[in-house]
JSON list of C-alpha atoms in Angstrom, two decimals:
[
{"chain": "G", "resi": 1, "resn": "ALA", "atom": "CA", "xyz": [58.59, 246.44, 64.11]},
{"chain": "G", "resi": 2, "resn": "PRO", "atom": "CA", "xyz": [60.62, 249.35, 62.68]},
{"chain": "G", "resi": 3, "resn": "LEU", "atom": "CA", "xyz": [57.61, 251.68, 62.38]},
{"chain": "G", "resi": 4, "resn": "LEU", "atom": "CA", "xyz": [56.74, 251.29, 66.07]},
{"chain": "G", "resi": 5, "resn": "GLU", "atom": "CA", "xyz": [60.34, 251.77, 67.13]},
{"chain": "G", "resi": 6, "resn": "ASP", "atom": "CA", "xyz": [60.59, 254.86, 64.94]},
{"chain": "G", "resi": 7, "resn": "ALA", "atom": "CA", "xyz": [57.44, 256.26, 66.56]},
{"chain": "G", "resi": 8, "resn": "LEU", "atom": "CA", "xyz": [58.86, 255.68, 70.05]},
{"chain": "G", "resi": 9, "resn": "GLU", "atom": "CA", "xyz": [62.13, 257.35, 69.08]},
{"chain": "G", "resi": 10, "resn": "LYS", "atom": "CA", "xyz": [60.18, 260.40, 67.89]},
{"chain": "G", "resi": 11, "resn": "VAL", "atom": "CA", "xyz": [58.29, 260.51, 71.19]},
{"chain": "G", "resi": 12, "resn": "GLU", "atom": "CA", "xyz": [61.63, 260.49, 73.02]},
{"chain": "G", "resi": 13, "resn": "LYS", "atom": "CA", "xyz": [62.89, 263.35, 70.85]},
{"chain": "G", "resi": 14, "resn": "VAL", "atom": "CA", "xyz": [59.83, 265.50, 71.51]},
{"chain": "G", "resi": 15, "resn": "ALA", "atom": "CA", "xyz": [60.05, 264.73, 75.23]},
{"chain": "G", "resi": 16, "resn": "ARG", "atom": "CA", "xyz": [63.68, 265.91, 75.31]},
{"chain": "G", "resi": 17, "resn": "LEU", "atom": "CA", "xyz": [62.62, 269.18, 73.70]},
{"chain": "G", "resi": 18, "resn": "ARG", "atom": "CA", "xyz": [60.02, 269.60, 76.45]},
{"chain": "G", "resi": 19, "resn": "GLY", "atom": "CA", "xyz": [62.60, 268.84, 79.11]},
{"chain": "G", "resi": 20, "resn": "LEU", "atom": "CA", "xyz": [60.43, 266.03, 80.48]},
{"chain": "G", "resi": 21, "resn": "PRO", "atom": "CA", "xyz": [60.80, 262.23, 80.44]},
{"chain": "G", "resi": 22, "resn": "PRO", "atom": "CA", "xyz": [58.59, 260.41, 77.92]},
{"chain": "G", "resi": 23, "resn": "SER", "atom": "CA", "xyz": [55.72, 258.59, 79.61]},
{"chain": "G", "resi": 24, "resn": "PHE", "atom": "CA", "xyz": [53.63, 255.56, 78.75]},
{"chain": "G", "resi": 25, "resn": "VAL", "atom": "CA", "xyz": [50.88, 253.22, 79.83]},
{"chain": "G", "resi": 26, "resn": "GLN", "atom": "CA", "xyz": [51.16, 249.58, 78.79]},
{"chain": "G", "resi": 27, "resn": "VAL", "atom": "CA", "xyz": [48.17, 247.25, 79.12]},
{"chain": "G", "resi": 28, "resn": "GLY", "atom": "CA", "xyz": [49.00, 243.56, 78.82]},
{"chain": "G", "resi": 29, "resn": "ALA", "atom": "CA", "xyz": [52.68, 244.08, 79.64]},
{"chain": "G", "resi": 30, "resn": "MET", "atom": "CA", "xyz": [53.24, 240.32, 80.14]},
{"chain": "G", "resi": 31, "resn": "ASP", "atom": "CA", "xyz": [56.79, 239.70, 81.45]},
{"chain": "G", "resi": 32, "resn": "GLY", "atom": "CA", "xyz": [58.36, 242.74, 79.79]},
{"chain": "G", "resi": 33, "resn": "VAL", "atom": "CA", "xyz": [60.32, 240.53, 77.40]},
{"chain": "G", "resi": 34, "resn": "GLY", "atom": "CA", "xyz": [58.21, 238.46, 75.04]},
{"chain": "G", "resi": 35, "resn": "HIS", "atom": "CA", "xyz": [56.15, 240.08, 72.29]},
{"chain": "G", "resi": 36, "resn": "ASP", "atom": "CA", "xyz": [57.11, 243.52, 73.60]},
{"chain": "G", "resi": 37, "resn": "HIS", "atom": "CA", "xyz": [58.16, 246.55, 71.53]},
{"chain": "G", "resi": 38, "resn": "MET", "atom": "CA", "xyz": [58.55, 248.76, 74.59]},
{"chain": "G", "resi": 39, "resn": "THR", "atom": "CA", "xyz": [61.15, 246.85, 76.57]},
{"chain": "G", "resi": 40, "resn": "ALA", "atom": "CA", "xyz": [64.35, 248.38, 75.11]},
{"chain": "G", "resi": 41, "resn": "PHE", "atom": "CA", "xyz": [62.98, 251.90, 75.61]},
{"chain": "G", "resi": 42, "resn": "VAL", "atom": "CA", "xyz": [61.77, 251.27, 79.16]},
{"chain": "G", "resi": 43, "resn": "GLN", "atom": "CA", "xyz": [65.03, 249.58, 80.13]},
{"chain": "G", "resi": 44, "resn": "SER", "atom": "CA", "xyz": [66.93, 252.69, 79.05]},
{"chain": "G", "resi": 45, "resn": "GLY", "atom": "CA", "xyz": [65.71, 254.33, 82.27]},
{"chain": "G", "resi": 46, "resn": "ARG", "atom": "CA", "xyz": [64.55, 257.41, 80.39]},
{"chain": "G", "resi": 47, "resn": "TRP", "atom": "CA", "xyz": [60.84, 256.57, 80.46]},
{"chain": "G", "resi": 48, "resn": "THR", "atom": "CA", "xyz": [58.22, 256.79, 83.19]},
{"chain": "G", "resi": 49, "resn": "GLY", "atom": "CA", "xyz": [55.04, 254.81, 83.13]},
{"chain": "G", "resi": 50, "resn": "VAL", "atom": "CA", "xyz": [52.51, 252.29, 84.34]},
{"chain": "G", "resi": 51, "resn": "LEU", "atom": "CA", "xyz": [52.69, 248.62, 83.35]},
{"chain": "G", "resi": 52, "resn": "ILE", "atom": "CA", "xyz": [49.46, 246.65, 83.74]},
{"chain": "G", "resi": 53, "resn": "GLU", "atom": "CA", "xyz": [49.50, 242.84, 83.74]},
{"chain": "G", "resi": 54, "resn": "PRO", "atom": "CA", "xyz": [46.78, 240.61, 85.27]},
{"chain": "G", "resi": 55, "resn": "LEU", "atom": "CA", "xyz": [48.44, 237.16, 85.38]},
{"chain": "G", "resi": 56, "resn": "LYS", "atom": "CA", "xyz": [50.30, 236.69, 88.65]},
{"chain": "G", "resi": 57, "resn": "ASP", "atom": "CA", "xyz": [53.31, 234.75, 87.35]},
{"chain": "G", "resi": 58, "resn": "MET", "atom": "CA", "xyz": [53.81, 237.12, 84.43]},
{"chain": "G", "resi": 59, "resn": "PHE", "atom": "CA", "xyz": [53.43, 240.09, 86.77]},
{"chain": "G", "resi": 60, "resn": "GLU", "atom": "CA", "xyz": [56.18, 238.85, 89.08]},
{"chain": "G", "resi": 61, "resn": "ARG", "atom": "CA", "xyz": [58.51, 238.28, 86.12]},
{"chain": "G", "resi": 62, "resn": "LEU", "atom": "CA", "xyz": [57.65, 241.77, 84.86]},
{"chain": "G", "resi": 63, "resn": "ARG", "atom": "CA", "xyz": [58.64, 243.37, 88.15]},
{"chain": "G", "resi": 64, "resn": "GLN", "atom": "CA", "xyz": [61.87, 241.40, 88.24]},
{"chain": "G", "resi": 65, "resn": "HIS", "atom": "CA", "xyz": [62.69, 242.35, 84.66]},
{"chain": "G", "resi": 66, "resn": "TYR", "atom": "CA", "xyz": [62.40, 246.07, 85.40]},
{"chain": "G", "resi": 67, "resn": "ALA", "atom": "CA", "xyz": [63.83, 245.95, 88.92]},
{"chain": "G", "resi": 68, "resn": "PRO", "atom": "CA", "xyz": [66.22, 248.84, 89.68]},
{"chain": "G", "resi": 69, "resn": "SER", "atom": "CA", "xyz": [69.82, 248.11, 88.72]},
{"chain": "G", "resi": 70, "resn": "PRO", "atom": "CA", "xyz": [73.16, 249.90, 89.30]},
{"chain": "G", "resi": 71, "resn": "ALA", "atom": "CA", "xyz": [72.79, 251.42, 85.84]},
{"chain": "G", "resi": 72, "resn": "HIS", "atom": "CA", "xyz": [69.21, 252.58, 86.51]},
{"chain": "G", "resi": 73, "resn": "PRO", "atom": "CA", "xyz": [68.73, 252.76, 90.29]},
{"chain": "G", "resi": 74, "resn": "GLN", "atom": "CA", "xyz": [65.63, 254.95, 90.17]},
{"chain": "G", "resi": 75, "resn": "GLN", "atom": "CA", "xyz": [63.30, 253.50, 87.57]},
{"chain": "G", "resi": 76, "resn": "LYS", "atom": "CA", "xyz": [60.14, 255.63, 87.67]},
{"chain": "G", "resi": 77, "resn": "LEU", "atom": "CA", "xyz": [57.76, 252.79, 86.93]},
{"chain": "G", "resi": 78, "resn": "HIS", "atom": "CA", "xyz": [54.50, 251.66, 88.51]},
{"chain": "G", "resi": 79, "resn": "PHE", "atom": "CA", "xyz": [53.17, 248.12, 88.29]},
{"chain": "G", "resi": 80, "resn": "ALA", "atom": "CA", "xyz": [49.51, 247.10, 88.48]},
{"chain": "G", "resi": 81, "resn": "ASN", "atom": "CA", "xyz": [48.55, 243.43, 88.82]},
{"chain": "G", "resi": 82, "resn": "MET", "atom": "CA", "xyz": [45.18, 244.14, 87.26]},
{"chain": "G", "resi": 83, "resn": "CYS", "atom": "CA", "xyz": [42.98, 243.43, 84.27]},
{"chain": "G", "resi": 84, "resn": "VAL", "atom": "CA", "xyz": [41.37, 246.34, 82.40]},
{"chain": "G", "resi": 85, "resn": "ALA", "atom": "CA", "xyz": [37.63, 245.79, 81.99]},
{"chain": "G", "resi": 86, "resn": "GLU", "atom": "CA", "xyz": [34.40, 247.75, 82.04]},
{"chain": "G", "resi": 87, "resn": "GLU", "atom": "CA", "xyz": [33.62, 247.20, 85.73]},
{"chain": "G", "resi": 88, "resn": "VAL", "atom": "CA", "xyz": [35.39, 246.56, 89.02]},
{"chain": "G", "resi": 89, "resn": "GLY", "atom": "CA", "xyz": [35.37, 242.90, 89.96]},
{"chain": "G", "resi": 90, "resn": "LYS", "atom": "CA", "xyz": [36.74, 239.43, 89.33]},
{"chain": "G", "resi": 91, "resn": "ARG", "atom": "CA", "xyz": [36.98, 237.97, 85.83]},
{"chain": "G", "resi": 92, "resn": "THR", "atom": "CA", "xyz": [38.27, 234.70, 84.44]},
{"chain": "G", "resi": 93, "resn": "MET", "atom": "CA", "xyz": [41.09, 234.53, 81.91]},
{"chain": "G", "resi": 94, "resn": "ARG", "atom": "CA", "xyz": [41.92, 231.48, 79.79]},
{"chain": "G", "resi": 95, "resn": "ARG", "atom": "CA", "xyz": [45.55, 230.55, 79.24]},
{"chain": "G", "resi": 96, "resn": "LEU", "atom": "CA", "xyz": [47.99, 227.69, 78.83]},
{"chain": "G", "resi": 97, "resn": "ALA", "atom": "CA", "xyz": [49.20, 226.56, 82.23]},
{"chain": "G", "resi": 98, "resn": "PRO", "atom": "CA", "xyz": [52.88, 227.26, 82.91]},
{"chain": "G", "resi": 99, "resn": "HIS", "atom": "CA", "xyz": [54.99, 224.18, 82.09]},
{"chain": "G", "resi": 100, "resn": "ALA", "atom": "CA", "xyz": [52.00, 222.44, 80.46]},
{"chain": "G", "resi": 101, "resn": "MET", "atom": "CA", "xyz": [54.08, 221.91, 77.30]},
{"chain": "G", "resi": 102, "resn": "ASP", "atom": "CA", "xyz": [57.69, 222.12, 76.23]},
{"chain": "G", "resi": 103, "resn": "ALA", "atom": "CA", "xyz": [58.75, 225.75, 76.57]},
{"chain": "G", "resi": 104, "resn": "GLN", "atom": "CA", "xyz": [60.42, 225.87, 73.13]},
{"chain": "G", "resi": 105, "resn": "VAL", "atom": "CA", "xyz": [57.29, 224.50, 71.44]},
{"chain": "G", "resi": 106, "resn": "VAL", "atom": "CA", "xyz": [55.08, 227.00, 73.26]},
{"chain": "G", "resi": 107, "resn": "GLU", "atom": "CA", "xyz": [57.35, 229.89, 72.28]},
{"chain": "G", "resi": 108, "resn": "ALA", "atom": "CA", "xyz": [57.56, 228.73, 68.65]},
{"chain": "G", "resi": 109, "resn": "LEU", "atom": "CA", "xyz": [53.76, 228.64, 68.48]},
{"chain": "G", "resi": 110, "resn": "GLY", "atom": "CA", "xyz": [53.51, 232.07, 70.11]},
{"chain": "G", "resi": 111, "resn": "TYR", "atom": "CA", "xyz": [51.37, 230.62, 72.87]},
{"chain": "G", "resi": 112, "resn": "ASP", "atom": "CA", "xyz": [53.67, 231.88, 75.64]},
{"chain": "G", "resi": 113, "resn": "GLY", "atom": "CA", "xyz": [51.86, 235.21, 75.51]},
{"chain": "G", "resi": 114, "resn": "SER", "atom": "CA", "xyz": [48.40, 233.88, 74.75]},
{"chain": "G", "resi": 115, "resn": "SER", "atom": "CA", "xyz": [45.79, 234.63, 77.40]},
{"chain": "G", "resi": 116, "resn": "SER", "atom": "CA", "xyz": [42.50, 236.47, 77.25]},
{"chain": "G", "resi": 117, "resn": "LEU", "atom": "CA", "xyz": [39.13, 237.25, 78.77]},
{"chain": "G", "resi": 118, "resn": "LEU", "atom": "CA", "xyz": [37.75, 235.92, 75.49]},
{"chain": "G", "resi": 119, "resn": "SER", "atom": "CA", "xyz": [37.69, 232.31, 74.29]},
{"chain": "G", "resi": 120, "resn": "ASP", "atom": "CA", "xyz": [36.17, 230.26, 71.49]},
{"chain": "G", "resi": 121, "resn": "THR", "atom": "CA", "xyz": [33.89, 227.23, 71.82]},
{"chain": "G", "resi": 122, "resn": "LYS", "atom": "CA", "xyz": [36.90, 225.03, 72.66]},
{"chain": "G", "resi": 123, "resn": "GLY", "atom": "CA", "xyz": [37.97, 227.40, 75.41]},
{"chain": "G", "resi": 124, "resn": "LEU", "atom": "CA", "xyz": [40.92, 228.69, 73.37]},
{"chain": "G", "resi": 125, "resn": "PRO", "atom": "CA", "xyz": [42.06, 232.32, 73.67]},
{"chain": "G", "resi": 126, "resn": "PRO", "atom": "CA", "xyz": [42.01, 234.11, 70.28]},
{"chain": "G", "resi": 127, "resn": "GLY", "atom": "CA", "xyz": [45.77, 233.83, 69.77]},
{"chain": "G", "resi": 128, "resn": "MET", "atom": "CA", "xyz": [45.64, 230.05, 70.09]},
{"chain": "G", "resi": 129, "resn": "ALA", "atom": "CA", "xyz": [42.43, 229.69, 68.09]},
{"chain": "G", "resi": 130, "resn": "LEU", "atom": "CA", "xyz": [44.10, 231.29, 65.06]},
{"chain": "G", "resi": 131, "resn": "SER", "atom": "CA", "xyz": [46.54, 228.41, 64.52]},
{"chain": "G", "resi": 132, "resn": "PHE", "atom": "CA", "xyz": [44.97, 225.54, 66.46]},
{"chain": "G", "resi": 133, "resn": "GLU", "atom": "CA", "xyz": [43.56, 223.70, 63.44]},
{"chain": "G", "resi": 134, "resn": "SER", "atom": "CA", "xyz": [46.99, 223.65, 61.78]},
{"chain": "G", "resi": 135, "resn": "LEU", "atom": "CA", "xyz": [48.53, 221.73, 64.69]},
{"chain": "G", "resi": 136, "resn": "SER", "atom": "CA", "xyz": [49.06, 217.99, 64.73]},
{"chain": "G", "resi": 137, "resn": "PRO", "atom": "CA", "xyz": [46.39, 215.97, 66.61]},
{"chain": "G", "resi": 138, "resn": "HIS", "atom": "CA", "xyz": [48.94, 215.20, 69.34]},
{"chain": "G", "resi": 139, "resn": "THR", "atom": "CA", "xyz": [49.81, 218.88, 69.84]},
{"chain": "G", "resi": 140, "resn": "GLN", "atom": "CA", "xyz": [46.12, 219.82, 69.81]},
{"chain": "G", "resi": 141, "resn": "GLN", "atom": "CA", "xyz": [45.51, 217.35, 72.63]},
{"chain": "G", "resi": 142, "resn": "GLN", "atom": "CA", "xyz": [48.42, 218.82, 74.60]},
{"chain": "G", "resi": 143, "resn": "VAL", "atom": "CA", "xyz": [47.08, 222.35, 74.17]},
{"chain": "G", "resi": 144, "resn": "LEU", "atom": "CA", "xyz": [43.54, 221.46, 75.22]},
{"chain": "G", "resi": 145, "resn": "ALA", "atom": "CA", "xyz": [44.80, 219.47, 78.21]},
{"chain": "G", "resi": 146, "resn": "GLY", "atom": "CA", "xyz": [46.99, 222.40, 79.27]},
{"chain": "G", "resi": 147, "resn": "LEU", "atom": "CA", "xyz": [44.28, 225.07, 79.21]},
{"chain": "G", "resi": 148, "resn": "VAL", "atom": "CA", "xyz": [43.46, 226.55, 82.60]},
{"chain": "G", "resi": 149, "resn": "GLU", "atom": "CA", "xyz": [41.34, 229.35, 84.02]},
{"chain": "G", "resi": 150, "resn": "GLU", "atom": "CA", "xyz": [42.81, 232.06, 86.21]},
{"chain": "G", "resi": 151, "resn": "GLU", "atom": "CA", "xyz": [40.76, 234.53, 88.21]},
{"chain": "G", "resi": 152, "resn": "VAL", "atom": "CA", "xyz": [42.04, 238.08, 87.95]},
{"chain": "G", "resi": 153, "resn": "ASP", "atom": "CA", "xyz": [41.17, 241.44, 89.50]},
{"chain": "G", "resi": 154, "resn": "CYS", "atom": "CA", "xyz": [39.71, 243.92, 87.03]},
{"chain": "G", "resi": 155, "resn": "ALA", "atom": "CA", "xyz": [38.78, 247.60, 86.92]},
{"chain": "G", "resi": 156, "resn": "PRO", "atom": "CA", "xyz": [38.18, 250.32, 84.33]},
{"chain": "G", "resi": 157, "resn": "LEU", "atom": "CA", "xyz": [41.31, 251.90, 82.88]},
{"chain": "G", "resi": 158, "resn": "GLN", "atom": "CA", "xyz": [40.78, 255.27, 84.56]},
{"chain": "G", "resi": 159, "resn": "ASP", "atom": "CA", "xyz": [40.28, 253.64, 87.96]},
{"chain": "G", "resi": 160, "resn": "ILE", "atom": "CA", "xyz": [43.64, 251.89, 87.67]},
{"chain": "G", "resi": 161, "resn": "LEU", "atom": "CA", "xyz": [45.52, 254.95, 86.43]},
{"chain": "G", "resi": 162, "resn": "GLN", "atom": "CA", "xyz": [44.11, 257.23, 89.12]},
{"chain": "G", "resi": 163, "resn": "ARG", "atom": "CA", "xyz": [45.99, 255.17, 91.71]},
{"chain": "G", "resi": 164, "resn": "TYR", "atom": "CA", "xyz": [49.18, 256.57, 90.22]},
{"chain": "G", "resi": 165, "resn": "ALA", "atom": "CA", "xyz": [47.90, 260.15, 89.73]},
{"chain": "G", "resi": 166, "resn": "ILE", "atom": "CA", "xyz": [47.48, 259.59, 85.99]},
{"chain": "G", "resi": 167, "resn": "CYS", "atom": "CA", "xyz": [44.33, 260.58, 84.15]},
{"chain": "G", "resi": 168, "resn": "LEU", "atom": "CA", "xyz": [42.98, 259.86, 80.71]},
{"chain": "G", "resi": 169, "resn": "PRO", "atom": "CA", "xyz": [43.69, 262.98, 78.60]},
{"chain": "G", "resi": 170, "resn": "GLY", "atom": "CA", "xyz": [40.12, 264.29, 78.51]},
{"chain": "G", "resi": 171, "resn": "ALA", "atom": "CA", "xyz": [39.72, 263.91, 82.27]},
{"chain": "G", "resi": 172, "resn": "ALA", "atom": "CA", "xyz": [43.06, 265.52, 83.06]},
{"chain": "G", "resi": 173, "resn": "SER", "atom": "CA", "xyz": [42.24, 269.09, 82.04]},
{"chain": "G", "resi": 174, "resn": "SER", "atom": "CA", "xyz": [39.26, 269.45, 84.35]},
{"chain": "G", "resi": 175, "resn": "ARG", "atom": "CA", "xyz": [40.99, 267.64, 87.22]},
{"chain": "G", "resi": 176, "resn": "GLN", "atom": "CA", "xyz": [44.15, 269.73, 86.89]},
{"chain": "G", "resi": 177, "resn": "ALA", "atom": "CA", "xyz": [42.08, 272.89, 86.91]},
{"chain": "G", "resi": 178, "resn": "GLU", "atom": "CA", "xyz": [40.81, 271.89, 90.35]},
{"chain": "G", "resi": 179, "resn": "THR", "atom": "CA", "xyz": [44.04, 270.47, 91.74]},
{"chain": "G", "resi": 180, "resn": "PRO", "atom": "CA", "xyz": [47.05, 271.57, 89.69]},
{"chain": "G", "resi": 181, "resn": "ASP", "atom": "CA", "xyz": [50.05, 269.24, 89.37]},
{"chain": "G", "resi": 182, "resn": "THR", "atom": "CA", "xyz": [48.23, 266.26, 90.87]},
{"chain": "G", "resi": 183, "resn": "CYS", "atom": "CA", "xyz": [47.14, 264.56, 87.66]},
{"chain": "G", "resi": 184, "resn": "SER", "atom": "CA", "xyz": [49.40, 263.82, 84.69]},
{"chain": "G", "resi": 185, "resn": "THR", "atom": "CA", "xyz": [48.72, 262.24, 81.30]},
{"chain": "G", "resi": 186, "resn": "PHE", "atom": "CA", "xyz": [50.97, 260.11, 79.08]},
{"chain": "G", "resi": 187, "resn": "ASP", "atom": "CA", "xyz": [52.63, 260.16, 75.66]},
{"chain": "G", "resi": 188, "resn": "VAL", "atom": "CA", "xyz": [52.24, 256.55, 74.58]},
{"chain": "G", "resi": 189, "resn": "PHE", "atom": "CA", "xyz": [49.49, 254.02, 75.15]},
{"chain": "G", "resi": 190, "resn": "ALA", "atom": "CA", "xyz": [50.41, 250.41, 74.27]},
{"chain": "G", "resi": 191, "resn": "VAL", "atom": "CA", "xyz": [47.87, 247.60, 74.44]},
{"chain": "G", "resi": 192, "resn": "ASP", "atom": "CA", "xyz": [48.05, 243.88, 73.67]},
{"chain": "G", "resi": 193, "resn": "THR", "atom": "CA", "xyz": [45.21, 241.98, 75.30]},
{"chain": "G", "resi": 194, "resn": "GLU", "atom": "CA", "xyz": [44.41, 239.38, 72.67]},
{"chain": "G", "resi": 195, "resn": "GLY", "atom": "CA", "xyz": [40.99, 240.25, 71.38]},
{"chain": "G", "resi": 196, "resn": "TYR", "atom": "CA", "xyz": [39.98, 242.64, 74.16]},
{"chain": "G", "resi": 197, "resn": "ASP", "atom": "CA", "xyz": [41.94, 245.54, 72.73]},
{"chain": "G", "resi": 198, "resn": "LEU", "atom": "CA", "xyz": [38.96, 247.31, 71.14]},
{"chain": "G", "resi": 199, "resn": "LYS", "atom": "CA", "xyz": [37.01, 247.41, 74.40]},
{"chain": "G", "resi": 200, "resn": "ILE", "atom": "CA", "xyz": [40.02, 248.92, 76.16]},
{"chain": "G", "resi": 201, "resn": "LEU", "atom": "CA", "xyz": [40.66, 251.40, 73.37]},
{"chain": "G", "resi": 202, "resn": "GLN", "atom": "CA", "xyz": [37.05, 252.53, 73.57]},
{"chain": "G", "resi": 203, "resn": "GLN", "atom": "CA", "xyz": [37.73, 253.61, 77.16]},
{"chain": "G", "resi": 204, "resn": "LEU", "atom": "CA", "xyz": [40.81, 255.48, 75.95]},
{"chain": "G", "resi": 205, "resn": "PHE", "atom": "CA", "xyz": [39.39, 257.06, 72.78]},
{"chain": "G", "resi": 206, "resn": "GLY", "atom": "CA", "xyz": [36.43, 258.46, 74.65]},
{"chain": "G", "resi": 207, "resn": "ALA", "atom": "CA", "xyz": [38.83, 260.87, 76.37]},
{"chain": "G", "resi": 208, "resn": "LEU", "atom": "CA", "xyz": [41.94, 260.85, 74.17]},
{"chain": "G", "resi": 209, "resn": "GLY", "atom": "CA", "xyz": [43.40, 264.29, 73.49]},
{"chain": "G", "resi": 210, "resn": "ALA", "atom": "CA", "xyz": [45.16, 265.40, 70.34]},
{"chain": "G", "resi": 211, "resn": "GLY", "atom": "CA", "xyz": [48.85, 264.79, 69.82]},
{"chain": "G", "resi": 212, "resn": "LYS", "atom": "CA", "xyz": [49.07, 261.45, 71.60]},
{"chain": "G", "resi": 213, "resn": "SER", "atom": "CA", "xyz": [50.86, 258.40, 70.18]},
{"chain": "G", "resi": 214, "resn": "THR", "atom": "CA", "xyz": [48.94, 255.14, 70.37]},
{"chain": "G", "resi": 215, "resn": "LEU", "atom": "CA", "xyz": [50.50, 251.72, 69.78]},
{"chain": "G", "resi": 216, "resn": "THR", "atom": "CA", "xyz": [48.04, 248.90, 69.12]},
{"chain": "G", "resi": 217, "resn": "GLU", "atom": "CA", "xyz": [48.44, 245.30, 68.05]},
{"chain": "G", "resi": 218, "resn": "ALA", "atom": "CA", "xyz": [45.53, 244.24, 65.91]},
{"chain": "G", "resi": 219, "resn": "GLY", "atom": "CA", "xyz": [44.78, 240.88, 64.38]},
{"chain": "G", "resi": 220, "resn": "ALA", "atom": "CA", "xyz": [41.96, 238.60, 63.40]},
{"chain": "G", "resi": 221, "resn": "GLY", "atom": "CA", "xyz": [41.23, 236.43, 66.38]},
{"chain": "G", "resi": 222, "resn": "GLY", "atom": "CA", "xyz": [38.29, 234.76, 68.02]},
{"chain": "G", "resi": 223, "resn": "GLY", "atom": "CA", "xyz": [35.71, 235.78, 65.43]},
{"chain": "G", "resi": 224, "resn": "GLU", "atom": "CA", "xyz": [32.07, 235.04, 66.04]},
{"chain": "G", "resi": 225, "resn": "ASP", "atom": "CA", "xyz": [32.94, 232.10, 68.29]},
{"chain": "G", "resi": 226, "resn": "ALA", "atom": "CA", "xyz": [34.76, 234.28, 70.81]},
{"chain": "G", "resi": 227, "resn": "LYS", "atom": "CA", "xyz": [32.92, 234.97, 74.02]},
{"chain": "G", "resi": 228, "resn": "PRO", "atom": "CA", "xyz": [33.78, 236.81, 77.24]},
{"chain": "G", "resi": 229, "resn": "SER", "atom": "CA", "xyz": [34.57, 234.81, 80.37]}
]
């Protein structure tokens, strides 16, 4: 995605002019490798940020992927094993169970990163529902047999970010006025939550300040059949 990479490079350039590291929040960070436009920039060690991923196995792989190395011993990253939702509590995500199908087939279908709070009448997350009817009957049976539910911890975006002294832009100005230097904002907000993106962006846009870069992945998924879990 050249346009996204170009945008991130411009953010880095502006940050250098400010004399500060570029910062980001990534919702739906997965394992930090697949379907991820941020990984090369974060691995450079120049960025600070919060990576939010609700699935436990993906979260552990994410932490391992960005673990400090001799080249970057002091990665300034925070990791939240959480789901962004409207309220604090437990929610159920639908996904393909790890090792339910051949890994190469799953990756070729793009189902390795397919999980969501939303599902259609078959129980398919939006990313799977998009291509399910084009699959062979045998593969369809494998997919349906491999679907599982996973309970995840959820909270509103601001609640999660406050744990790391980060505020949504609109909330930061008033909070900083009361307690200077205790609440920072971010330069880039990246979200990929398979159909739940709009609900998360509504939390962000309600307080988003001018001059921020926002990366979103949008696509037709779920449609009228999609429902929250």
